[in-house]
Amino acid sequence: MAGNFTVLSLFSKLSLLFFINLFLSPLIEGKHGFSTHLIHRDTPKSPLYNPSNSYFETLNKAFHRSFSRAEYFKKRISQSHSKSLSDSIDGIQSHITSITGEYLIKVSIGTPPVDILAIADTGSDLTWTQCNPCKQCYEQSAPLFDPRKTSSYRKLSCDSLLCTEVGTQTCDSENNCGYRVSYGDHSYSIGDLSAETFTFESSSGGSVSIPKVVFGCGHENEGTFNESASGIVGLGGGSLSIIKQLSGSIGGRFSYCLVPKDSASDASSKINFGTNAIVSGPTAVSTPLIKKNPDTFYYLNLEGFSIGNTRISNKGFSKLHNISATAVEEGNIIIDSGTTLTYVPQEFYQDLESQLSKIIRGTRVSDPLSIFGLCYKSEINIEFPKLVAHFTNADIVLAPTSTFLEVSEGMICLTIVPSDELAIFGNLLQINYLIGYDLVNGKVSFLPADCTKN
C-alpha cells in the first residue's frame, strides 16, 4: 500500500462540502430532527461504571482525565500550527485529541444493525469502530462489527474527496481508501474508510436510520481503549464529523443538555440533532463560533468573569501569543463536553481567585493533590457566590454548585483551574444548560434548563 497525502485547494474544499450535502441531504425528510441519550461514563447506566469506586475516587479519576485531555488538545493544536507537518509521517497522521471522553452514545451500524457503544466526542471528527476481520484489536466486550454480514456496507475509493480529509491515507490494489488515526498516548486505529447505515435510538421511542455515513472500519486498533467502548462518534467541526456529514439534513445543528452526575433523578443527558437542536426562548443567548485551526474544535471568545459588580477581564495568553495585554485573542477558549474541569490563563485565574478569596467567608485549606488552587473546608454555613461568564454577546450565569464542588471528604474547591497554554470551558460549567451548536450560522447558544426534565 502506498501512502498518499493531499492538501485540498479552496475549490476542493467547496467541492467537498457540495459532495457531502448531495450525498447525505435526503437522509431525514423535511430536515426534521431527532434526539438520543448521552450516558455519562461514571453513572450506573454506563458499562464503564465501577461500583467499587467511591464518589470521590470517581471524581478524582475524571479530574485526571481532564488533564490528560487538555494535554492532547495542546499537542493537536501545536501540530496543526507546525510548518513541518507535511514533512513527517507523524505530522500527517490524523491525530484525534483524546480517548478520554466523558459521555457515551449508543448507535447501531449496518443492515441488519449491530449495536455499539462509543465515546461521543466534540473533540474528534472521524467516527470509527472495531471491525472483523481484526488483525490486532483491543479486547472488546461487545461483538465486533463485521462488514461481511451487512448488505449496506461499502468501502470508499481513494478518488473520494472524503478520503483526502482523513489525514494519513493509503490505497490498496483495488483503489480502496485506508486510514490511520493516532492519539498522543500512541493508541491508534487503522482500517478502511467506508460508508454504512447508522441507526440511532430516539429518546421519544423508535429509531432513526441514516444511510451512507462515512466512518472508519478499524482492523488494527491498539492502545489504552476500554473494552466497553467500541470506538468513537466524532462530533467535531471538521469535514469528516457526523455533524458536517449530515449538514444537509440536520442543518448543521446539534445540542445537548447535561444532567448533574450526582442527580437523584434517573434521567439521562440528551443530544439533539436538526430541528430538535434549535435553542430559543426569552432567556437564550448566543455567541459567535470562531474559525481556527484545527477546525475540529469549537472556539469561543471568553471576555471575562464577574462576581457581583466586579468584572475580571480575560487578558489571555498575551505573552505566549505576543498580543497586547489589553486585547482579547479571537477564539480564546474551546468549549468541550469531554473535559470535566475548566481551564483559563494563569493571570486571569489569579485575578479570579484573588477576588473570590476576598468574598468567601470560610476556612481556606490546601489541596493535598495540588489539582485545585482555591479550596475551603466544607462547613454548614459557607456560601459561594454566583459567577457570570461573559462571552461575546452572551452572559452565562454559573451556579455555585458547578463552580464549587466537594472534591474530597470535607473539602470544596473551585472547578476552574489555571493553564499556561490552553483554555477550555469544561462540562461541569455546562451542566443544566441546553447548549446548541449551529455550524451553518456560526454560533453557540445557551439556555438555562433543568436537564433532568429536558
Coordinates of C-alpha atoms in Angstrom, one line a residue:
M1 CA 0.0 0.0 0.0
A2 CA 1.4 3.4 -1.0
G3 CA 0.9 6.4 1.2
N4 CA -0.7 9.5 -0.3
F5 CA -1.3 12.9 1.3
T6 CA -3.3 15.6 -0.4
V7 CA -3.7 19.3 0.6
L8 CA -7.1 20.4 -0.6
S9 CA -7.4 23.7 -2.5
L10 CA -10.1 26.1 -1.7
F11 CA -12.0 24.8 -4.8
S12 CA -11.7 21.2 -3.5
K13 CA -12.9 22.2 0.0
L14 CA -16.1 23.8 -1.6
S15 CA -16.5 20.7 -3.8
L16 CA -16.2 18.5 -0.7
L17 CA -19.0 20.4 1.1
F18 CA -21.2 20.1 -2.0
F19 CA -20.5 16.4 -2.2
I20 CA -21.3 15.9 1.4
N21 CA -24.7 17.7 1.1
L22 CA -25.5 15.9 -2.1
F23 CA -24.5 12.6 -0.7
L24 CA -26.4 12.9 2.6
S25 CA -29.1 15.6 2.2
P26 CA -32.1 13.2 1.6
L27 CA -31.5 11.3 4.8
I28 CA -34.0 12.9 7.2
E29 CA -37.1 14.0 5.3
G30 CA -38.1 17.6 5.7
K31 CA -34.9 18.4 7.6
H32 CA -36.6 17.1 10.8
G33 CA -34.6 16.3 13.9
F34 CA -34.2 13.6 16.5
S35 CA -32.8 13.1 20.0
T36 CA -30.9 10.3 21.7
H37 CA -29.4 9.6 25.1
L38 CA -25.9 10.5 26.3
I39 CA -24.6 8.2 29.0
H40 CA -22.0 9.6 31.5
R41 CA -19.3 7.1 31.8
D42 CA -19.4 7.2 35.7
T43 CA -23.1 6.6 36.1
P44 CA -24.8 3.2 36.7
K45 CA -26.2 3.1 33.2
S46 CA -22.7 3.0 31.8
P47 CA -20.7 -0.2 31.3
L48 CA -17.6 1.8 32.4
Y49 CA -19.2 2.4 35.8
N50 CA -17.3 0.8 38.7
P51 CA -19.5 0.5 41.8
S52 CA -16.4 -0.3 43.9
N53 CA -15.1 3.2 43.4
S54 CA -16.3 5.8 45.9
Y55 CA -17.9 9.0 44.8
F56 CA -14.6 10.9 45.4
E57 CA -12.5 8.3 43.7
T58 CA -14.7 8.6 40.6
L59 CA -14.4 12.4 40.7
N60 CA -10.6 12.2 41.0
K61 CA -10.3 10.0 38.0
A62 CA -12.4 12.4 36.0
F63 CA -10.1 15.3 37.0
H64 CA -7.0 13.3 35.9
R65 CA -8.8 12.6 32.6
S66 CA -9.3 16.3 32.2
F67 CA -5.6 17.0 32.5
S68 CA -4.8 14.2 30.0
R69 CA -7.3 15.5 27.5
A70 CA -6.0 19.1 27.9
E71 CA -2.5 17.8 27.0
Y72 CA -3.8 16.1 23.9
F73 CA -5.6 19.3 22.8
K74 CA -2.3 21.2 23.2
K75 CA -0.4 18.7 21.1
R76 CA -3.1 18.7 18.4
I77 CA -3.1 22.5 18.2
S78 CA 0.7 22.6 18.2
Q79 CA 0.8 20.1 15.3
S80 CA -1.8 22.0 13.3
H81 CA 0.3 25.1 13.6
S82 CA 3.6 23.4 12.8
K83 CA 5.1 24.3 9.4
S84 CA 6.8 20.9 9.4
L85 CA 3.6 18.9 9.4
S86 CA 3.9 17.8 5.8
D87 CA 7.5 16.7 6.3
S88 CA 6.9 13.9 8.7
I89 CA 4.6 10.8 9.0
D90 CA 3.6 11.9 12.5
G91 CA 2.6 15.2 11.1
I92 CA 0.2 13.9 8.5
Q93 CA -1.5 11.3 10.7
S94 CA -5.0 12.3 11.6
H95 CA -4.4 12.9 15.3
I96 CA -7.6 12.8 17.3
T97 CA -7.3 14.6 20.5
S98 CA -8.3 12.1 23.2
I99 CA -9.8 8.8 24.1
T100 CA -10.9 10.1 27.4
G101 CA -14.3 11.5 26.6
E102 CA -16.9 11.6 29.4
Y103 CA -20.1 10.6 27.5
L104 CA -21.1 7.5 25.6
I105 CA -23.6 7.2 22.8
K106 CA -25.4 4.1 21.6
V107 CA -25.6 3.6 17.8
S108 CA -26.3 0.6 15.6
I109 CA -24.3 0.0 12.4
G110 CA -25.2 -1.9 9.3
T111 CA -28.1 -3.9 7.8
P112 CA -29.1 -5.8 9.9
P113 CA -27.9 -3.4 12.6
V114 CA -25.1 -4.3 15.1
D115 CA -25.2 -2.3 18.4
I116 CA -22.1 -0.4 19.5
L117 CA -21.5 1.9 22.5
A118 CA -19.0 4.6 21.5
I119 CA -17.5 7.7 23.0
A120 CA -19.4 10.8 21.9
D121 CA -16.6 13.3 21.3
T122 CA -16.8 17.0 20.4
G123 CA -13.0 16.9 20.1
S124 CA -12.9 14.4 17.3
D125 CA -14.0 14.2 13.7
L126 CA -13.7 10.7 12.3
T127 CA -16.2 8.2 13.6
W128 CA -14.7 4.7 13.8
T129 CA -15.4 1.2 15.3
Q130 CA -13.5 -2.1 15.6
C131 CA -14.2 -4.4 12.7
N132 CA -13.8 -8.1 11.7
P133 CA -11.6 -9.5 10.4
C134 CA -9.3 -7.9 13.0
K135 CA -5.5 -8.3 12.6
Q136 CA -4.9 -6.7 16.0
C137 CA -7.7 -5.4 18.3
Y138 CA -8.0 -4.3 21.9
E139 CA -10.3 -6.5 24.0
Q140 CA -13.9 -5.6 23.5
S141 CA -16.9 -7.0 25.4
A142 CA -19.4 -6.4 22.6
P143 CA -19.3 -8.3 19.3
L144 CA -17.1 -6.6 16.6
F145 CA -18.9 -5.2 13.6
D146 CA -18.4 -7.5 10.6
P147 CA -18.8 -5.7 7.2
R148 CA -19.2 -9.1 5.5
K149 CA -22.5 -9.6 7.3
T150 CA -24.3 -6.4 6.2
S151 CA -25.9 -5.5 2.9
S152 CA -25.4 -1.8 3.1
Y153 CA -21.6 -1.6 3.6
R154 CA -19.2 -0.3 1.1
K155 CA -15.6 0.9 1.0
L156 CA -14.7 4.4 -0.2
S157 CA -12.3 4.7 -3.1
C158 CA -9.1 6.8 -3.0
D159 CA -10.7 9.1 -5.5
S160 CA -13.3 10.2 -3.0
L161 CA -13.0 13.7 -1.7
L162 CA -13.7 12.5 1.8
C163 CA -10.6 10.2 1.5
T164 CA -8.4 13.2 1.2
E165 CA -9.8 14.6 4.5
V166 CA -8.7 11.6 6.6
G167 CA -5.1 12.7 7.2
T168 CA -2.9 9.7 6.6
Q169 CA -4.4 7.7 3.7
T170 CA -3.3 4.6 1.8
C171 CA -4.6 3.0 -1.3
D172 CA -4.7 -0.8 -1.9
S173 CA -4.6 -2.6 -5.3
E174 CA -8.3 -2.1 -5.7
N175 CA -8.0 1.7 -5.0
N176 CA -9.8 1.4 -1.7
C177 CA -9.1 4.2 0.8
G178 CA -7.3 3.2 4.0
Y179 CA -7.0 5.4 7.1
R180 CA -4.8 5.7 10.2
V181 CA -5.7 7.8 13.2
S182 CA -3.4 8.1 16.2
Y183 CA -3.5 9.5 19.7
G184 CA -1.0 11.4 21.8
D185 CA -0.6 8.3 24.0
H186 CA 0.4 6.1 21.0
S187 CA -3.0 4.5 20.7
Y188 CA -4.2 4.1 17.2
S189 CA -6.8 2.7 14.7
I190 CA -6.0 1.5 11.2
G191 CA -8.6 0.3 8.7
D192 CA -10.8 1.1 5.7
L193 CA -12.7 4.4 5.2
S194 CA -16.2 3.1 4.5
A195 CA -19.9 4.1 4.3
E196 CA -22.7 2.4 6.2
T197 CA -26.1 2.9 7.6
F198 CA -26.2 4.2 11.1
T199 CA -29.2 3.9 13.3
F200 CA -29.8 6.0 16.5
E201 CA -32.2 5.2 19.2
S202 CA -34.7 8.1 19.6
S203 CA -35.3 9.2 23.1
S204 CA -39.0 9.6 22.2
G205 CA -39.2 6.0 21.1
G206 CA -38.4 4.2 17.8
S207 CA -35.2 4.8 15.9
V208 CA -33.7 7.0 13.1
S209 CA -31.7 5.3 10.3
I210 CA -29.2 7.3 8.3
P211 CA -27.6 5.7 5.2
K212 CA -24.2 6.3 3.8
V213 CA -22.5 7.7 6.9
V214 CA -18.7 7.7 6.3
F215 CA -16.7 6.1 9.1
G216 CA -13.6 4.1 9.8
C217 CA -13.8 0.3 9.9
G218 CA -10.8 -0.5 12.1
H219 CA -9.0 -3.7 11.5
E220 CA -5.9 -2.8 13.6
N221 CA -6.6 -1.0 16.9
E222 CA -4.3 -0.8 19.9
G223 CA -3.8 1.3 23.0
T224 CA -5.5 2.4 26.1
F225 CA -9.1 1.9 24.9
N226 CA -11.7 0.5 27.3
E227 CA -13.3 -2.9 26.4
S228 CA -16.7 -1.5 27.0
A229 CA -16.4 1.2 24.3
S230 CA -16.4 0.1 20.7
G231 CA -14.9 3.3 19.2
I232 CA -15.7 7.0 18.7
V233 CA -18.6 9.1 17.3
G234 CA -16.9 12.3 16.1
L235 CA -18.9 15.4 16.8
G236 CA -16.2 17.9 16.0
G237 CA -16.3 20.7 13.4
G238 CA -14.2 19.0 10.7
S239 CA -15.4 17.7 7.4
L240 CA -15.4 14.0 8.5
S241 CA -17.5 14.6 11.6
I242 CA -21.1 13.3 11.8
I243 CA -22.3 16.9 12.2
K244 CA -20.7 18.1 8.9
Q245 CA -21.6 14.9 7.1
L246 CA -25.3 15.4 8.0
S247 CA -25.3 19.1 7.4
G248 CA -27.7 18.9 4.5
S249 CA -30.3 17.1 6.6
I250 CA -29.8 18.4 10.2
G251 CA -28.9 22.0 9.1
G252 CA -25.5 21.8 10.8
R253 CA -27.2 21.8 14.2
F254 CA -26.8 19.8 17.4
S255 CA -27.4 20.5 21.0
Y256 CA -27.1 18.7 24.4
C257 CA -28.3 19.1 27.9
L258 CA -26.1 17.6 30.6
V259 CA -27.6 16.2 33.8
P260 CA -25.7 16.6 37.0
K261 CA -23.8 13.3 37.6
D262 CA -25.0 13.1 41.2
S263 CA -28.6 13.9 40.4
A264 CA -31.2 11.9 42.3
S265 CA -33.2 11.7 39.1
D266 CA -32.9 8.7 36.8
A267 CA -32.8 11.0 33.8
S268 CA -30.1 10.8 31.2
S269 CA -28.4 13.6 29.4
K270 CA -29.6 14.1 25.8
I271 CA -28.1 15.1 22.5
N272 CA -30.4 16.5 19.8
F273 CA -29.9 16.9 16.0
G274 CA -31.6 19.1 13.4
T275 CA -34.8 20.9 14.3
N276 CA -34.7 19.2 17.8
A277 CA -31.5 21.1 18.4
I278 CA -32.8 24.6 18.0
V279 CA -32.2 26.6 21.1
S280 CA -34.7 29.5 21.6
G281 CA -36.6 31.4 24.2
P282 CA -36.5 34.7 26.0
T283 CA -33.5 33.7 28.2
A284 CA -31.5 32.1 25.4
V285 CA -28.2 33.9 24.4
S286 CA -25.8 33.2 21.6
T287 CA -22.1 33.8 21.0
P288 CA -20.1 33.5 17.7
L289 CA -18.2 30.4 16.8
I290 CA -14.7 31.4 15.9
K291 CA -13.0 29.6 13.0
K292 CA -9.4 28.5 13.8
N293 CA -7.1 25.6 13.2
P294 CA -7.7 22.8 13.8
D295 CA -11.3 23.1 12.7
T296 CA -12.2 20.1 14.8
F297 CA -12.5 22.2 17.9
Y298 CA -15.3 24.7 18.8
Y299 CA -13.7 28.1 19.7
L300 CA -15.5 30.9 21.6
N301 CA -14.5 34.3 22.9
L302 CA -14.5 34.5 26.7
E303 CA -14.1 38.2 27.6
G304 CA -14.1 37.7 31.4
F305 CA -15.9 36.8 34.6
S306 CA -17.9 38.9 37.0
I307 CA -18.7 38.4 40.7
G308 CA -21.4 40.8 41.7
N309 CA -20.4 44.2 40.4
T310 CA -16.8 43.3 39.9
R311 CA -15.6 42.4 36.4
I312 CA -12.4 40.4 35.9
S313 CA -11.1 40.7 32.3
N314 CA -9.6 37.8 30.4
K315 CA -6.2 39.0 29.2
G316 CA -5.5 35.7 27.6
F317 CA -2.0 34.2 27.0
S318 CA -0.7 37.7 25.9
K319 CA 3.0 36.8 26.4
L320 CA 2.7 33.4 24.7
H321 CA 1.0 34.8 21.6
N322 CA 2.7 38.2 21.5
I323 CA -0.6 40.2 21.7
S324 CA -1.5 43.3 23.7
A325 CA -2.3 42.6 27.3
T326 CA -5.5 44.7 26.8
A327 CA -6.6 42.7 23.7
V328 CA -8.9 39.7 23.7
E329 CA -7.5 37.0 21.5
E330 CA -10.1 35.7 19.0
G331 CA -11.3 32.3 19.8
N332 CA -9.5 32.2 23.2
I333 CA -11.4 29.2 24.7
I334 CA -12.6 25.8 23.5
I335 CA -16.0 24.6 24.6
D336 CA -15.8 20.8 25.1
S337 CA -18.2 18.3 26.5
G338 CA -15.4 15.7 27.2
T339 CA -13.3 17.8 29.6
T340 CA -14.6 18.0 33.2
L341 CA -12.7 21.0 34.5
T342 CA -12.5 24.5 33.1
Y343 CA -9.0 25.9 32.2
V344 CA -8.2 29.6 31.9
P345 CA -5.0 31.6 31.5
Q346 CA -2.8 31.8 34.6
E347 CA -3.0 35.6 35.1
F348 CA -6.8 35.5 34.5
Y349 CA -7.1 32.7 37.1
Q350 CA -5.0 34.6 39.7
D351 CA -7.3 37.7 39.4
L352 CA -10.4 35.5 39.7
E353 CA -9.0 33.6 42.8
S354 CA -7.9 36.8 44.4
Q355 CA -11.4 38.3 44.1
L356 CA -13.2 35.2 45.3
S357 CA -11.0 34.8 48.3
K358 CA -12.0 38.4 49.4
I359 CA -15.7 37.5 49.3
I360 CA -15.9 33.9 50.6
R361 CA -16.1 33.6 54.3
G362 CA -14.7 30.2 55.2
T363 CA -11.7 28.2 56.3
R364 CA -9.3 28.0 53.4
V365 CA -7.4 24.8 53.0
S366 CA -4.8 23.4 50.6
D367 CA -5.5 20.6 48.1
P368 CA -3.1 17.8 49.0
L369 CA -3.1 16.6 45.4
S370 CA -2.3 20.1 44.1
I371 CA -5.0 20.0 41.4
F372 CA -7.0 22.9 42.7
G373 CA -5.8 26.4 43.8
L374 CA -8.8 27.6 45.8
C375 CA -10.3 25.3 48.4
Y376 CA -12.3 25.6 51.6
K377 CA -13.2 23.4 54.5
S378 CA -16.8 22.1 54.0
E379 CA -18.8 23.9 56.6
I380 CA -22.6 24.2 57.1
N381 CA -22.7 28.0 56.8
I382 CA -20.3 28.5 54.0
E383 CA -21.7 30.3 50.9
F384 CA -20.2 30.6 47.5
P385 CA -21.1 33.5 45.0
K386 CA -22.5 33.2 41.6
L387 CA -20.1 33.8 38.7
V388 CA -21.1 35.2 35.4
A389 CA -19.1 34.1 32.3
H390 CA -19.0 36.9 29.7
F391 CA -18.7 35.5 26.2
T392 CA -19.1 37.9 23.2
N393 CA -22.8 38.9 23.2
A394 CA -23.6 36.2 25.8
D395 CA -23.6 36.3 29.6
I396 CA -23.8 32.9 31.3
V397 CA -24.7 32.7 35.0
L398 CA -22.7 29.8 36.5
A399 CA -24.3 28.1 39.5
P400 CA -22.2 27.8 42.6
T401 CA -22.9 24.0 42.5
S402 CA -20.9 23.8 39.3
T403 CA -18.1 26.3 40.1
F404 CA -17.5 24.9 43.5
L405 CA -17.5 21.1 44.2
E406 CA -16.8 18.9 47.2
V407 CA -13.8 17.1 45.6
S408 CA -12.8 15.1 48.7
E409 CA -14.3 14.4 52.1
G410 CA -14.7 17.8 53.8
M411 CA -13.0 19.9 51.0
I412 CA -14.8 22.1 48.5
C413 CA -12.8 23.6 45.6
L414 CA -13.1 26.0 42.6
T415 CA -13.5 23.8 39.5
I416 CA -11.8 26.5 37.3
V417 CA -8.0 25.9 37.2
P418 CA -5.0 27.8 35.7
S419 CA -3.3 26.8 32.4
D420 CA -0.2 28.1 30.7
E421 CA -1.2 27.5 27.1
L422 CA -4.8 26.4 26.5
A423 CA -8.3 27.5 27.8
I424 CA -11.2 25.0 27.9
F425 CA -14.8 25.6 29.0
G426 CA -15.4 22.2 30.6
N427 CA -18.6 20.2 31.2
L428 CA -19.1 21.0 34.9
L429 CA -19.9 24.6 33.9
Q430 CA -22.2 23.4 31.1
I431 CA -24.5 21.4 33.4
N432 CA -28.2 22.4 33.3
Y433 CA -27.8 24.4 30.2
L434 CA -29.3 23.5 26.8
I435 CA -26.3 24.2 24.6
G436 CA -26.8 24.4 20.9
Y437 CA -24.2 24.4 18.1
D438 CA -25.2 26.0 14.8
L439 CA -22.4 25.4 12.3
V440 CA -24.2 27.0 9.4
N441 CA -24.8 30.3 11.2
G442 CA -21.6 30.0 13.2
K443 CA -22.9 30.4 16.8
V444 CA -23.3 28.5 20.1
S445 CA -26.4 29.2 22.1
F446 CA -27.1 28.7 25.8
L447 CA -30.5 28.3 27.5
P448 CA -30.8 27.7 31.3
A449 CA -32.7 24.4 31.8
D450 CA -33.4 21.6 34.2
C451 CA -31.7 18.9 32.2
T452 CA -33.4 16.2 34.2
K453 CA -36.7 17.3 32.6
N454 CA -35.5 18.5 29.2

